[in-house]
């Protein structure tokens, strides 16, 4: 048995199979990872939009190890010096308000939903209107907000108070909002839903509708935030400001941390005792996030995401024009998808065999989320593998 096979056997015997993982990865650096057999891969998934500054960025590694030796955790019963610094930083990058810290995307969305309900409780407004094909996480409330029944099957009944409108269809949102609606929840770019960017008219229309109705606009920035789309946050591409938004994934570049930023209307709705999270915004998590943000700023990665997107997209479009199975290329910034005329799974497998990590989503989309530090050479290499994989795939059947 190889070492990889050993690990896989032990995993399958002992870990609940919520995932069906591929190879055993043991090391990462920048945009590359290595498996236990020493094979190198180009990581165009980046932990599903987590490693925005790349694997093991030395500044993030140093911040985490320094802080780990100083103070890891104190509980939120005491102040820690890094949490307010991180909150101030996130506000300065996004909008006026205050932050709440937690550990994951689902927990951040759960916090948004609870915040919206508490805000709406005086007017008996509790419903959350979210979008078809959205993804908001796996806790029961986040799952109820997720507008894809495939994730909900077997877990019914879903908690009440969730309604769905068609993404990118303002009339549908208008028809779904009622006098019970507290908030409309939307992703600027649907990631799990197939890398589908919102239309500008739609985002601005939702903002206007929420203003007219006196309800909240909430954005889920868990996948599209932190520089991924060429702006710090996805909604900034649309010239709208939500009432609150959630972040997680790339916030700690692999160190688990989630957060919500809540605007002035919401920033003092939660009072002591109303909501909490043991690990939210620990010194260690805050140090990781502060270091990550610092790297993004120092290395100009937000603007770089836009530049590298143009290069990558152009290459993908060229490939698309030569291959009938490719219907279109879509996305925003370094969130790009190849839309195929059939399931993407096999193509993703072939790309992996050739050393390129991506993921199939919404059945027919091969999704790329490279780290924002990605180089021109790595983009060229990924394009070559993509083209070779399409050819190999077409030759199969
Ligand atoms: C990944 C994701 C989540 C859930 O985040 P977890 O950290 O896995 O709980 C929520 N919303 C979006 C848009 C995501 O991509």
Short mmCIF file of N, CA, C and O in Angstrom, two decimals, residues 120 232 269 325 338 365:
data_model
loop_
_atom_site.label_atom_id
_atom_site.label_comp_id
_atom_site.label_asym_id
_atom_site.label_seq_id
_atom_site.Cartn_x
_atom_site.Cartn_y
_atom_site.Cartn_z
N UNK A 120 -36.40 43.15 12.34
CA UNK A 120 -37.77 43.19 11.83
C UNK A 120 -38.82 42.84 12.86
O UNK A 120 -40.02 43.02 12.61
N UNK A 232 -12.87 44.94 -3.62
CA UNK A 232 -12.77 44.26 -2.33
C UNK A 232 -13.97 43.35 -2.09
O UNK A 232 -13.84 42.22 -1.65
N UNK A 269 -28.22 46.65 16.79
CA UNK A 269 -29.42 45.83 17.02
C UNK A 269 -29.11 44.66 17.95
O UNK A 269 -29.87 44.35 18.87
N UNK A 325 -18.12 21.91 -27.41
CA UNK A 325 -18.75 21.57 -26.13
C UNK A 325 -18.81 22.76 -25.17
O UNK A 325 -19.48 22.69 -24.14
N UNK A 338 -16.23 27.78 -17.17
CA UNK A 338 -16.44 27.32 -18.55
C UNK A 338 -17.81 26.63 -18.54
O UNK A 338 -17.98 25.61 -17.87
N UNK A 365 -20.74 23.38 -15.30
CA UNK A 365 -19.74 24.45 -15.27
C UNK A 365 -18.44 23.97 -14.64
O UNK A 365 -18.45 23.40 -13.55
#
